[in-house]
Amino acid sequence: MKLTFLGAAHEVTGSCTLLETCGRHILIDCGMEQGADIYENCDLPIAPNQIDAICLTHAHIDHSGLIPAMVAQGFKGPIYSTEAARRLCNIMLRDSAHIQESEAEWRNRKAQRSGEPAYEPIYTTADAINALTQFKSYHYGVPVQIFDGITLCFSDAGHLLGSASILLTVQEHDQTRKILFSGDLGNIDRPLIRDPSMPPDADYVIIESTYGDRLHGARPDYVTQLAHIMQETFDRGGNLVIPAFAIGRTQELLYLIRIILERHLIQGHEDFPVYVDSPLAVEATKIYADGLVEYYDEETLALIEQGIDPISFPGLRLSITSEESRAINFDTTPKVILSASGMCEAGRIRHHLKHNLWRSDSTVLFVGYQAEGTLGRKLIDGATNVRLFGEEIHVQAAIATLEGISGHADRNMLLGWLGAMKEKPRQVFVNHGDDTNCDLFAGAITDQLGICAIAPYSGDEYDLITGQCTAKGKIVKVTKLSDGRRRGNAAFDRLVSAGKRLLEVIQVSRGLSNKELAKFADQIHSLCDKYIRK
């Protein structure tokens, strides 16, 4: 019974943990790294086709984004999630694949001109579609036996529609262990979705620490705060540009703007337009409105019962095509522009920043966590110049944050969630936080709750019977690579995975006839002759 930490170890993104038990290999999350990459992650210790299942906490790409790559490399097992997470992954993974393919196409045009090697996408739309056929969804609070000796149960994590903490109960030989993965735990009293459920008891807990070093403070009046920023910006004649994650944060902001309009809080600009400029956000908004009532809080359910759409209002404009997106920046009317991505690392938001950052009458409003190294973090930290699409932009727009609207629990909420357990766990592992956050929060757990807590690095391995660390990963800082070398490594990793699979096929071919074995060998030699470097 072994737990190996792979991703989001002393880092905020790329969540991935491997559980080996009962002869099975199970991944909990399989996320893509976003923003700054601090440490080199160890490789998956086995081939993807040897993974028996993936358990997914929620749909955000830093938790789900590499699932199609696993499928492309041979993973054929079930992917367990809630129904809402499955529906959101249906659009998010397709969108991510489209981004990979578009980036590869753009870079390959440059590579052809410069004579550089071809740039391979991490995965394709076909890979994402194949992955989606492997999802199996379940409700909160329903124990499901996924393999002999292994039971899974989801509980509401309150972070995103359908987000879950995952309890795995494992019986191996005469030993039973309960392992609880918090997933991303949500802030309290947020629009649309419920607060996180209190945790079940567990022997081991793996908990996130995104905000493990800080407090959100008293819950602010989001509506008044947002209305004030909108009023000031419109009075200057500018645009309010909001980089927002397409799923979750965009819908919460629409909920708040609906209230602002309902209460007539904007004076002199009553007919201001609100653009949602993200095809992904548009699709996600439709999913939020598609009857997933088991995930909503009581206030939202009450609105729905009255026939009120909680995230729609007059003046809301959904921009899907590129032409519609470009037209927004030629409209001189003061407006709200909601566009992805939330950390300004990709997507249409970068075009809107290019058109508005230099304007002293506009405001860029951040409404979520900005990881180290992202454009969003640089702007919040006071950058006076940024580079977009090869052009230097002087920042003159007002840079603001909507305080307290974070989708993550803060330190006290995380401690309160852990402290709500009737029985203290044997051990807590802290991950999914900035490098120092993980260690600081692990110390807070030990000091305030009296629970042994540590922050593992990628590659650290623990025996869950004895609780002992059985292997240590290598703590290696990332060496900065060019984009081309990074993509080349991803493609090479895919080739290595295929090679491992070929060796496995060779091993199980021992019982074939000599004729079949000779034919197989000839095919391999022929393939090698085709690609060998002379």
Short mmCIF file of C-alpha atoms in Angstrom, two decimals:
data_model
loop_
_atom_site.label_atom_id
_atom_site.label_comp_id
_atom_site.label_asym_id
_atom_site.label_seq_id
_atom_site.Cartn_x
_atom_site.Cartn_y
_atom_site.Cartn_z
CA MET A 1 0.00 0.00 0.00
CA LYS A 2 2.05 2.90 -1.33
CA LEU A 3 1.48 6.59 -2.10
CA THR A 4 3.78 8.46 -4.50
CA PHE A 5 3.61 12.23 -4.99
CA LEU A 6 4.14 13.28 -8.60
CA GLY A 7 2.71 16.75 -9.30
CA ALA A 8 1.71 19.87 -7.33
CA ALA A 9 4.40 19.05 -4.79
CA HIS A 10 5.70 22.41 -3.51
CA GLU A 11 3.89 23.87 -6.55
CA VAL A 12 0.35 25.14 -7.12
CA THR A 13 -0.56 23.32 -10.33
CA GLY A 14 -0.17 19.94 -12.01
CA SER A 15 -1.92 17.87 -9.33
CA CYS A 16 -1.13 14.15 -9.60
CA THR A 17 -0.69 11.43 -6.97
CA LEU A 18 -0.26 7.67 -7.46
CA LEU A 19 -1.79 5.09 -5.11
CA GLU A 20 -0.61 1.49 -5.42
CA THR A 21 -2.68 -1.06 -3.53
CA CYS A 22 -4.53 -4.36 -3.97
CA GLY A 23 -2.50 -4.98 -7.12
CA ARG A 24 -3.92 -1.77 -8.64
CA HIS A 25 -2.38 1.54 -9.74
CA ILE A 26 -4.70 4.54 -9.29
CA LEU A 27 -4.00 8.18 -10.14
CA ILE A 28 -5.74 10.86 -8.14
CA ASP A 29 -5.93 13.78 -10.57
CA CYS A 30 -3.76 14.12 -13.66
CA GLY A 31 -3.26 17.85 -14.09
CA MET A 32 -1.30 20.12 -16.37
CA GLU A 33 1.23 22.56 -14.98
CA GLN A 34 0.30 26.20 -15.55
CA GLY A 35 2.31 29.33 -14.90
CA ALA A 36 5.78 29.08 -13.42
CA ASP A 37 7.27 25.58 -13.09
CA ILE A 38 9.48 25.56 -9.98
CA TYR A 39 10.65 21.95 -9.60
CA GLU A 40 11.28 19.12 -12.01
CA ASN A 41 8.54 16.53 -11.53
CA CYS A 42 9.55 12.88 -11.49
CA ASP A 43 8.20 10.72 -14.28
CA LEU A 44 5.25 8.42 -13.82
CA PRO A 45 7.03 5.26 -12.56
CA ILE A 46 4.95 2.93 -14.76
CA ALA A 47 3.59 3.09 -18.31
CA PRO A 48 0.18 4.78 -18.70
CA ASN A 49 -1.41 1.52 -19.87
CA GLN A 50 -0.58 0.05 -16.44
CA ILE A 51 -2.72 2.66 -14.66
CA ASP A 52 -5.99 0.99 -13.69
CA ALA A 53 -8.08 4.12 -12.98
CA ILE A 54 -8.01 7.88 -12.53
CA CYS A 55 -10.03 9.54 -9.75
CA LEU A 56 -10.71 13.19 -10.57
CA THR A 57 -11.44 15.85 -7.94
CA HIS A 58 -12.68 18.48 -10.39
CA ALA A 59 -12.52 19.76 -13.95
CA HIS A 60 -9.93 22.56 -13.75
CA ILE A 61 -7.09 21.91 -16.18
CA ASP A 62 -4.43 21.87 -13.47
CA HIS A 63 -6.21 18.75 -12.18
CA SER A 64 -7.56 17.17 -15.38
CA GLY A 65 -5.50 18.58 -18.24
CA LEU A 66 -3.15 15.64 -18.91
CA ILE A 67 -5.82 12.93 -18.96
CA PRO A 68 -6.01 12.97 -22.80
CA ALA A 69 -2.22 12.61 -22.94
CA MET A 70 -2.51 9.52 -20.74
CA VAL A 71 -5.15 8.10 -23.09
CA ALA A 72 -2.94 8.85 -26.10
CA GLN A 73 -0.16 6.85 -24.40
CA GLY A 74 -2.29 3.78 -23.72
CA PHE A 75 -4.42 4.40 -20.62
CA LYS A 76 -7.74 2.62 -21.07
CA GLY A 77 -9.17 2.51 -17.54
CA PRO A 78 -12.17 4.30 -16.02
CA ILE A 79 -12.06 7.95 -14.97
CA TYR A 80 -14.19 8.52 -11.88
CA SER A 81 -15.76 11.95 -11.27
CA THR A 82 -19.02 13.65 -10.35
CA GLU A 83 -21.54 14.24 -13.15
CA ALA A 84 -20.93 18.01 -13.17
CA ALA A 85 -17.17 17.46 -13.41
CA ARG A 86 -17.72 15.07 -16.33
CA ARG A 87 -19.85 17.63 -18.19
CA LEU A 88 -17.35 20.40 -17.58
CA CYS A 89 -14.45 18.18 -18.70
CA ASN A 90 -16.40 17.55 -21.89
CA ILE A 91 -15.80 21.16 -22.87
CA MET A 92 -12.56 21.87 -21.02
CA LEU A 93 -10.54 18.96 -22.37
CA ARG A 94 -11.76 19.58 -25.92
CA ASP A 95 -10.83 23.24 -25.54
CA SER A 96 -7.41 22.35 -24.13
CA ALA A 97 -6.79 20.00 -27.07
CA HIS A 98 -7.78 22.74 -29.50
CA ILE A 99 -5.27 25.06 -27.84
CA GLN A 100 -2.53 22.41 -28.13
CA GLU A 101 -3.29 21.86 -31.82
CA SER A 102 -3.52 25.57 -32.62
CA GLU A 103 -0.23 26.27 -30.86
CA ALA A 104 1.45 23.43 -32.74
CA GLU A 105 0.13 24.69 -36.07
CA TRP A 106 1.36 28.23 -35.37
CA ARG A 107 4.78 27.06 -34.18
CA ASN A 108 5.22 24.67 -37.08
CA ARG A 109 4.76 27.52 -39.54
CA LYS A 110 7.66 29.28 -37.79
CA ALA A 111 9.66 26.04 -37.60
CA GLN A 112 9.37 25.47 -41.35
CA ARG A 113 10.72 28.94 -42.05
CA SER A 114 13.63 28.57 -39.62
CA GLY A 115 14.42 24.91 -40.28
CA GLU A 116 13.69 23.88 -36.69
CA PRO A 117 12.21 20.49 -35.70
CA ALA A 118 8.45 20.03 -35.84
CA TYR A 119 6.46 21.05 -32.77
CA GLU A 120 4.17 18.26 -31.51
CA PRO A 121 0.97 18.92 -29.53
CA ILE A 122 0.80 17.24 -26.14
CA TYR A 123 -2.46 15.68 -27.33
CA THR A 124 -5.15 16.13 -29.96
CA THR A 125 -8.90 16.62 -30.04
CA ALA A 126 -9.26 12.93 -30.91
CA ASP A 127 -7.36 12.06 -27.73
CA ALA A 128 -9.68 14.27 -25.67
CA ILE A 129 -12.77 12.71 -27.24
CA ASN A 130 -11.44 9.23 -26.49
CA ALA A 131 -10.78 10.22 -22.89
CA LEU A 132 -14.33 11.46 -22.45
CA THR A 133 -15.72 8.02 -23.29
CA GLN A 134 -13.91 6.60 -20.24
CA PHE A 135 -15.65 8.80 -17.62
CA LYS A 136 -17.89 7.22 -15.00
CA SER A 137 -19.81 9.67 -12.79
CA TYR A 138 -21.30 9.31 -9.32
CA HIS A 139 -23.17 11.42 -6.76
CA TYR A 140 -21.78 12.85 -3.55
CA GLY A 141 -21.95 10.58 -0.52
CA VAL A 142 -22.40 7.32 -2.44
CA PRO A 143 -19.70 4.70 -1.72
CA VAL A 144 -18.67 2.89 -4.92
CA GLN A 145 -16.51 -0.23 -5.03
CA ILE A 146 -14.19 0.45 -7.95
CA PHE A 147 -12.00 -2.67 -7.47
CA ASP A 148 -11.87 -5.56 -5.04
CA GLY A 149 -10.82 -4.05 -1.73
CA ILE A 150 -11.06 -0.42 -2.92
CA THR A 151 -14.08 1.85 -2.34
CA LEU A 152 -14.42 5.47 -3.50
CA CYS A 153 -16.73 8.14 -2.09
CA PHE A 154 -17.06 11.78 -3.23
CA SER A 155 -17.97 14.69 -0.92
CA ASP A 156 -18.61 18.32 -1.87
CA ALA A 157 -15.39 20.38 -1.91
CA GLY A 158 -17.25 23.65 -2.60
CA HIS A 159 -14.64 24.91 -5.08
CA LEU A 160 -16.30 24.49 -8.47
CA LEU A 161 -19.51 22.98 -9.79
CA GLY A 162 -19.09 19.26 -9.09
CA SER A 163 -15.76 19.61 -7.27
CA ALA A 164 -15.09 16.83 -4.79
CA SER A 165 -12.92 15.57 -2.01
CA ILE A 166 -12.19 11.88 -2.54
CA LEU A 167 -12.15 9.24 0.18
CA LEU A 168 -10.56 5.95 -0.82
CA THR A 169 -11.10 3.09 1.64
CA VAL A 170 -8.60 0.31 1.02
CA GLN A 171 -8.59 -3.22 2.44
CA GLU A 172 -5.42 -5.12 1.65
CA HIS A 173 -4.76 -8.46 3.37
CA ASP A 174 -5.75 -7.79 7.00
CA GLN A 175 -5.11 -4.03 6.88
CA THR A 176 -7.59 -1.19 6.23
CA ARG A 177 -6.62 2.37 5.46
CA LYS A 178 -8.74 5.40 4.62
CA ILE A 179 -7.01 7.98 2.41
CA LEU A 180 -8.71 11.37 1.93
CA PHE A 181 -7.74 13.74 -0.89
CA SER A 182 -9.13 17.21 -0.23
CA GLY A 183 -8.94 18.37 -3.84
CA ASP A 184 -9.22 22.16 -4.00
CA LEU A 185 -11.36 23.28 -1.05
CA GLY A 186 -13.63 26.24 -1.68
CA ASN A 187 -14.10 29.54 0.07
CA ILE A 188 -17.32 29.94 2.05
CA ASP A 189 -20.46 31.97 1.22
CA ARG A 190 -19.74 32.12 -2.50
CA PRO A 191 -22.38 32.58 -5.20
CA LEU A 192 -24.11 29.57 -6.75
CA ILE A 193 -22.44 26.61 -5.03
CA ARG A 194 -22.48 25.21 -1.51
CA ASP A 195 -19.76 25.49 1.12
CA PRO A 196 -17.39 22.51 1.43
CA SER A 197 -18.77 19.50 3.28
CA MET A 198 -17.10 18.56 6.53
CA PRO A 199 -14.59 15.75 6.00
CA PRO A 200 -15.03 12.10 6.92
CA ASP A 201 -12.47 10.52 9.21
CA ALA A 202 -9.36 9.17 7.50
CA ASP A 203 -5.99 7.67 8.37
CA TYR A 204 -4.17 9.85 5.86
CA VAL A 205 -5.16 13.23 4.43
CA ILE A 206 -3.67 14.94 1.38
CA ILE A 207 -4.66 18.59 1.61
CA GLU A 208 -4.12 21.58 -0.65
CA SER A 209 -2.44 24.78 0.58
CA THR A 210 -3.02 27.39 -2.12
CA TYR A 211 -3.95 29.96 0.54
CA GLY A 212 -2.35 28.11 3.43
CA ASP A 213 -0.28 31.15 4.39
CA ARG A 214 -2.97 33.84 4.49
CA LEU A 215 -6.47 34.83 5.53
CA HIS A 216 -9.22 36.26 3.33
CA GLY A 217 -10.42 38.44 6.19
CA ALA A 218 -14.05 39.33 6.87
CA ARG A 219 -16.29 38.42 3.95
CA PRO A 220 -16.64 41.63 1.94
CA ASP A 221 -19.76 42.85 0.25
CA TYR A 222 -18.85 41.64 -3.25
CA VAL A 223 -21.77 43.41 -4.89
CA THR A 224 -20.96 46.84 -3.46
CA GLN A 225 -17.25 46.40 -4.12
CA LEU A 226 -17.75 45.40 -7.75
CA ALA A 227 -20.38 48.11 -8.35
CA HIS A 228 -17.98 50.76 -7.06
CA ILE A 229 -15.21 49.64 -9.43
CA MET A 230 -17.65 49.54 -12.35
CA GLN A 231 -19.03 53.01 -11.57
CA GLU A 232 -15.58 54.63 -11.33
CA THR A 233 -14.40 53.01 -14.56
CA PHE A 234 -17.53 53.91 -16.56
CA ASP A 235 -17.39 57.50 -15.25
CA ARG A 236 -13.87 57.79 -16.69
CA GLY A 237 -15.20 56.49 -20.01
CA GLY A 238 -13.18 53.27 -19.86
CA ASN A 239 -13.71 49.53 -19.96
CA LEU A 240 -13.66 47.12 -17.06
CA VAL A 241 -11.59 44.14 -18.21
CA ILE A 242 -11.85 41.06 -16.00
CA PRO A 243 -9.54 38.11 -16.62
CA ALA A 244 -11.67 35.27 -15.28
CA PHE A 245 -11.48 31.52 -15.37
CA ALA A 246 -14.05 30.41 -17.91
CA ILE A 247 -15.56 27.88 -15.54
CA GLY A 248 -16.64 28.94 -12.08
CA ARG A 249 -15.42 32.49 -11.71
CA THR A 250 -17.14 33.81 -14.86
CA GLN A 251 -20.50 32.44 -13.71
CA GLU A 252 -20.04 33.87 -10.20
CA LEU A 253 -19.37 37.31 -11.65
CA LEU A 254 -22.46 37.11 -13.85
CA TYR A 255 -24.42 36.30 -10.70
CA LEU A 256 -23.05 39.45 -9.00
CA ILE A 257 -23.65 41.69 -12.02
CA ARG A 258 -27.26 40.48 -12.21
CA ILE A 259 -27.73 41.67 -8.60
CA ILE A 260 -26.06 45.02 -9.39
CA LEU A 261 -28.51 45.57 -12.24
CA GLU A 262 -31.47 44.39 -10.17
CA ARG A 263 -30.61 46.91 -7.44
CA HIS A 264 -29.87 49.75 -9.92
CA LEU A 265 -26.45 50.37 -8.37
CA ILE A 266 -24.85 51.88 -11.50
CA GLN A 267 -25.86 55.49 -12.18
CA GLY A 268 -25.61 57.24 -15.55
CA HIS A 269 -24.59 54.06 -17.41
CA GLU A 270 -27.64 51.89 -16.83
CA ASP A 271 -27.50 50.16 -20.20
CA PHE A 272 -23.84 49.12 -20.06
CA PRO A 273 -23.09 45.93 -22.02
CA VAL A 274 -21.41 42.89 -20.48
CA TYR A 275 -19.42 40.69 -22.86
CA VAL A 276 -18.50 37.11 -22.07
CA ASP A 277 -15.73 36.66 -24.61
CA SER A 278 -14.78 33.03 -24.37
CA PRO A 279 -16.40 30.15 -26.24
CA LEU A 280 -15.45 27.92 -23.32
CA ALA A 281 -17.12 30.24 -20.80
CA VAL A 282 -20.24 30.39 -22.98
CA GLU A 283 -20.46 26.59 -23.05
CA ALA A 284 -19.79 26.39 -19.31
CA THR A 285 -22.51 28.93 -18.60
CA LYS A 286 -24.97 26.74 -20.48
CA ILE A 287 -23.92 23.77 -18.31
CA TYR A 288 -24.44 25.80 -15.13
CA ALA A 289 -27.98 26.55 -16.33
CA ASP A 290 -28.68 22.93 -17.30
CA GLY A 291 -30.49 21.61 -14.25
CA LEU A 292 -27.57 20.44 -12.11
CA VAL A 293 -29.51 21.42 -9.02
CA GLU A 294 -27.79 18.99 -6.64
CA TYR A 295 -24.69 21.22 -6.73
CA TYR A 296 -26.37 24.59 -6.01
CA ASP A 297 -26.73 26.39 -2.69
CA GLU A 298 -30.12 27.20 -1.16
CA GLU A 299 -30.16 30.81 -2.38
CA THR A 300 -29.59 29.77 -6.00
CA LEU A 301 -32.23 27.03 -5.77
CA ALA A 302 -34.73 29.59 -4.46
CA LEU A 303 -34.11 31.82 -7.50
CA ILE A 304 -34.57 28.91 -9.88
CA GLU A 305 -37.86 27.98 -8.18
CA GLN A 306 -39.05 31.56 -8.81
CA GLY A 307 -38.21 31.21 -12.50
CA ILE A 308 -35.17 33.52 -12.27
CA ASP A 309 -32.03 32.63 -14.21
CA PRO A 310 -29.29 33.42 -11.64
CA ILE A 311 -26.61 34.18 -14.24
CA SER A 312 -28.49 35.98 -17.03
CA PHE A 313 -29.73 39.55 -17.46
CA PRO A 314 -30.46 42.22 -20.14
CA GLY A 315 -27.26 43.51 -21.75
CA LEU A 316 -25.42 40.18 -21.49
CA ARG A 317 -23.68 39.43 -24.79
CA LEU A 318 -22.00 36.15 -25.54
CA SER A 319 -19.08 36.41 -27.95
CA ILE A 320 -18.15 33.20 -29.74
CA THR A 321 -16.47 33.92 -33.07
CA SER A 322 -13.14 35.68 -33.54
CA GLU A 323 -14.91 38.43 -35.46
CA GLU A 324 -17.27 39.06 -32.53
CA SER A 325 -14.29 39.15 -30.18
CA ARG A 326 -12.39 41.68 -32.27
CA ALA A 327 -15.46 43.90 -32.61
CA ILE A 328 -15.59 44.40 -28.83
CA ASN A 329 -12.47 46.55 -28.90
CA PHE A 330 -13.91 48.83 -31.59
CA ASP A 331 -17.03 49.60 -29.53
CA THR A 332 -16.41 52.86 -27.65
CA THR A 333 -19.21 52.32 -25.12
CA PRO A 334 -17.93 51.75 -21.57
CA LYS A 335 -18.40 48.04 -20.93
CA VAL A 336 -17.49 44.99 -18.91
CA ILE A 337 -15.35 42.40 -20.70
CA LEU A 338 -15.13 38.97 -19.07
CA SER A 339 -12.56 36.85 -20.84
CA ALA A 340 -10.30 33.85 -20.18
CA SER A 341 -7.76 32.89 -19.04
CA GLY A 342 -7.85 33.93 -15.41
CA MET A 343 -4.07 34.34 -15.08
CA CYS A 344 -3.71 36.02 -18.51
CA GLU A 345 -1.47 33.26 -19.82
CA ALA A 346 -3.49 32.45 -22.95
CA GLY A 347 -6.76 33.07 -24.72
CA ARG A 348 -8.64 36.17 -25.83
CA ILE A 349 -7.98 38.09 -22.62
CA ARG A 350 -4.49 38.92 -23.89
CA HIS A 351 -5.99 40.77 -26.87
CA HIS A 352 -8.24 42.79 -24.56
CA LEU A 353 -5.29 43.62 -22.35
CA LYS A 354 -3.36 44.81 -25.39
CA HIS A 355 -6.22 47.20 -26.21
CA ASN A 356 -6.84 48.41 -22.65
CA LEU A 357 -3.68 48.27 -20.51
CA TRP A 358 -2.32 51.46 -22.06
CA ARG A 359 -5.59 53.35 -21.40
CA SER A 360 -5.69 55.38 -18.19
CA ASP A 361 -9.49 55.34 -18.23
CA SER A 362 -9.78 51.53 -18.16
CA THR A 363 -9.50 49.09 -15.25
CA VAL A 364 -8.17 45.54 -15.17
CA LEU A 365 -9.81 43.68 -12.30
CA PHE A 366 -8.35 40.42 -10.96
CA VAL A 367 -10.75 38.08 -9.23
CA GLY A 368 -8.69 35.01 -8.44
CA TYR A 369 -5.33 33.56 -7.53
CA GLN A 370 -2.40 34.59 -9.74
CA ALA A 371 0.45 32.09 -9.71
CA GLU A 372 4.09 33.16 -9.65
CA GLY A 373 5.45 33.88 -13.11
CA THR A 374 2.10 34.58 -14.77
CA LEU A 375 1.24 37.85 -16.52
CA GLY A 376 -1.57 38.34 -14.02
CA ARG A 377 0.85 38.14 -11.11
CA LYS A 378 3.22 40.60 -12.78
CA LEU A 379 0.40 43.13 -13.22
CA ILE A 380 -0.77 42.77 -9.62
CA ASP A 381 2.83 43.18 -8.46
CA GLY A 382 3.02 46.55 -10.23
CA ALA A 383 4.63 45.92 -13.62
CA THR A 384 4.81 49.17 -15.55
CA ASN A 385 5.49 47.52 -18.91
CA VAL A 386 4.48 44.13 -20.27
CA ARG A 387 5.00 42.41 -23.60
CA LEU A 388 2.01 41.15 -25.58
CA PHE A 389 2.17 39.71 -29.09
CA GLY A 390 5.69 41.00 -29.53
CA GLU A 391 4.72 44.55 -28.56
CA GLU A 392 5.79 46.47 -25.46
CA ILE A 393 2.72 47.84 -23.65
CA HIS A 394 3.02 50.64 -21.09
CA VAL A 395 0.58 49.94 -18.23
CA GLN A 396 -1.58 52.97 -17.47
CA ALA A 397 -4.88 51.27 -16.67
CA ALA A 398 -5.96 50.93 -13.05
CA ILE A 399 -5.10 47.48 -11.67
CA ALA A 400 -7.56 46.27 -9.04
CA THR A 401 -8.49 43.11 -7.18
CA LEU A 402 -11.86 41.99 -5.88
CA GLU A 403 -10.90 41.14 -2.34
CA GLY A 404 -12.10 37.93 -0.75
CA ILE A 405 -13.71 36.34 -3.81
CA SER A 406 -11.08 33.63 -4.06
CA GLY A 407 -12.34 30.18 -4.94
CA HIS A 408 -9.94 28.63 -2.40
CA ALA A 409 -10.29 28.22 1.34
CA ASP A 410 -7.85 30.29 3.40
CA ARG A 411 -5.59 29.04 6.20
CA ASN A 412 -8.24 29.09 8.93
CA MET A 413 -10.83 27.43 6.70
CA LEU A 414 -8.36 24.67 5.81
CA LEU A 415 -7.46 24.20 9.47
CA GLY A 416 -11.15 24.21 10.39
CA TRP A 417 -11.89 21.55 7.78
CA LEU A 418 -9.14 19.30 9.12
CA GLY A 419 -10.08 20.02 12.72
CA ALA A 420 -13.67 18.92 12.07
CA MET A 421 -12.56 15.29 11.89
CA LYS A 422 -13.78 13.29 14.88
CA GLU A 423 -10.55 11.30 14.95
CA LYS A 424 -7.17 12.84 14.14
CA PRO A 425 -5.50 11.33 11.08
CA ARG A 426 -2.20 9.54 11.47
CA GLN A 427 -0.52 11.83 8.95
CA VAL A 428 -1.32 14.84 6.79
CA PHE A 429 0.48 15.49 3.51
CA VAL A 430 0.40 19.09 2.27
CA ASN A 431 0.56 19.83 -1.46
CA HIS A 432 -0.85 22.19 -4.12
CA GLY A 433 0.73 25.37 -2.76
CA ASP A 434 3.60 27.72 -3.48
CA ASP A 435 7.00 26.40 -2.44
CA THR A 436 7.04 28.06 0.99
CA ASN A 437 3.26 27.82 1.54
CA CYS A 438 3.40 24.04 1.72
CA ASP A 439 5.97 24.04 4.51
CA LEU A 440 4.34 26.92 6.39
CA PHE A 441 0.93 25.28 6.33
CA ALA A 442 2.31 21.89 7.34
CA GLY A 443 3.86 23.63 10.35
CA ALA A 444 0.54 25.30 11.19
CA ILE A 445 -1.24 21.92 11.14
CA THR A 446 1.29 20.41 13.52
CA ASP A 447 1.37 23.42 15.86
CA GLN A 448 -2.37 24.17 16.00
CA LEU A 449 -3.99 20.78 15.54
CA GLY A 450 -1.32 18.49 16.95
CA ILE A 451 -1.29 16.35 13.80
CA CYS A 452 1.93 15.23 12.16
CA ALA A 453 2.08 17.05 8.81
CA ILE A 454 4.73 17.25 6.11
CA ALA A 455 5.02 18.70 2.62
CA PRO A 456 6.41 16.06 0.24
CA TYR A 457 8.38 16.75 -2.94
CA SER A 458 7.81 15.13 -6.30
CA GLY A 459 9.00 11.54 -6.16
CA ASP A 460 8.55 11.11 -2.41
CA GLU A 461 6.99 7.72 -1.66
CA TYR A 462 5.22 6.56 1.51
CA ASP A 463 4.20 3.16 2.85
CA LEU A 464 0.65 3.61 4.16
CA ILE A 465 0.86 0.57 6.44
CA THR A 466 3.87 1.80 8.41
CA GLY A 467 3.51 5.50 7.59
CA GLN A 468 7.21 5.62 6.72
CA CYS A 469 8.84 7.37 3.77
CA THR A 470 10.29 4.61 1.62
CA ALA A 471 11.87 6.73 -1.12
CA LYS A 472 12.80 10.37 -1.60
CA GLY A 473 12.45 12.27 -4.83
CA LYS A 474 15.14 14.52 -6.21
CA ILE A 475 14.63 18.20 -5.40
CA VAL A 476 15.70 19.75 -8.68
CA LYS A 477 14.88 23.30 -9.72
CA VAL A 478 13.60 23.67 -13.26
CA THR A 479 16.18 24.72 -15.82
CA LYS A 480 14.71 27.28 -18.16
CA LEU A 481 14.22 25.77 -21.60
CA SER A 482 13.11 27.24 -24.86
CA ASP A 483 9.53 26.48 -25.88
CA GLY A 484 10.82 24.28 -28.67
CA ARG A 485 12.90 22.16 -26.30
CA ARG A 486 10.00 21.86 -23.89
CA ARG A 487 7.72 20.57 -26.63
CA GLY A 488 10.43 18.30 -27.91
CA ASN A 489 10.71 16.74 -24.46
CA ALA A 490 6.93 16.17 -24.33
CA ALA A 491 7.02 14.40 -27.68
CA PHE A 492 10.05 12.34 -26.63
CA ASP A 493 8.27 11.33 -23.41
CA ARG A 494 5.43 10.05 -25.55
CA LEU A 495 7.89 8.00 -27.60
CA VAL A 496 9.51 6.55 -24.46
CA SER A 497 6.07 5.56 -23.18
CA ALA A 498 5.37 3.78 -26.48
CA GLY A 499 8.71 1.97 -26.14
CA LYS A 500 7.81 0.74 -22.66
CA ARG A 501 4.53 -0.55 -24.00
CA LEU A 502 6.33 -2.37 -26.82
CA LEU A 503 8.57 -4.14 -24.29
CA GLU A 504 5.48 -5.26 -22.38
CA VAL A 505 3.93 -6.64 -25.57
CA ILE A 506 7.16 -8.50 -26.34
CA GLN A 507 7.17 -10.09 -22.88
CA VAL A 508 3.61 -11.44 -23.23
CA SER A 509 4.35 -12.73 -26.77
CA ARG A 510 6.58 -15.53 -25.51
CA GLY A 511 3.90 -18.19 -26.16
CA LEU A 512 3.37 -17.31 -29.83
CA SER A 513 4.54 -19.63 -32.60
CA ASN A 514 8.03 -19.20 -34.03
CA LYS A 515 6.48 -17.96 -37.27
CA GLU A 516 4.50 -15.25 -35.48
CA LEU A 517 7.49 -14.25 -33.36
CA ALA A 518 9.71 -13.96 -36.45
CA LYS A 519 7.11 -11.81 -38.20
CA PHE A 520 6.81 -9.56 -35.14
CA ALA A 521 10.61 -9.20 -34.95
CA ASP A 522 10.82 -8.32 -38.66
CA GLN A 523 8.18 -5.60 -38.20
CA ILE A 524 10.12 -4.08 -35.33
CA HIS A 525 13.40 -4.18 -37.29
CA SER A 526 11.67 -2.57 -40.26
CA LEU A 527 10.37 0.25 -38.08
CA CYS A 528 13.80 0.75 -36.53
CA ASP A 529 15.45 0.85 -39.97
CA LYS A 530 13.01 3.59 -40.97
CA TYR A 531 13.92 5.91 -38.09
CA ILE A 532 17.54 5.03 -37.31
CA ARG A 533 19.99 7.92 -37.47
CA LYS A 534 22.94 7.11 -39.74
#
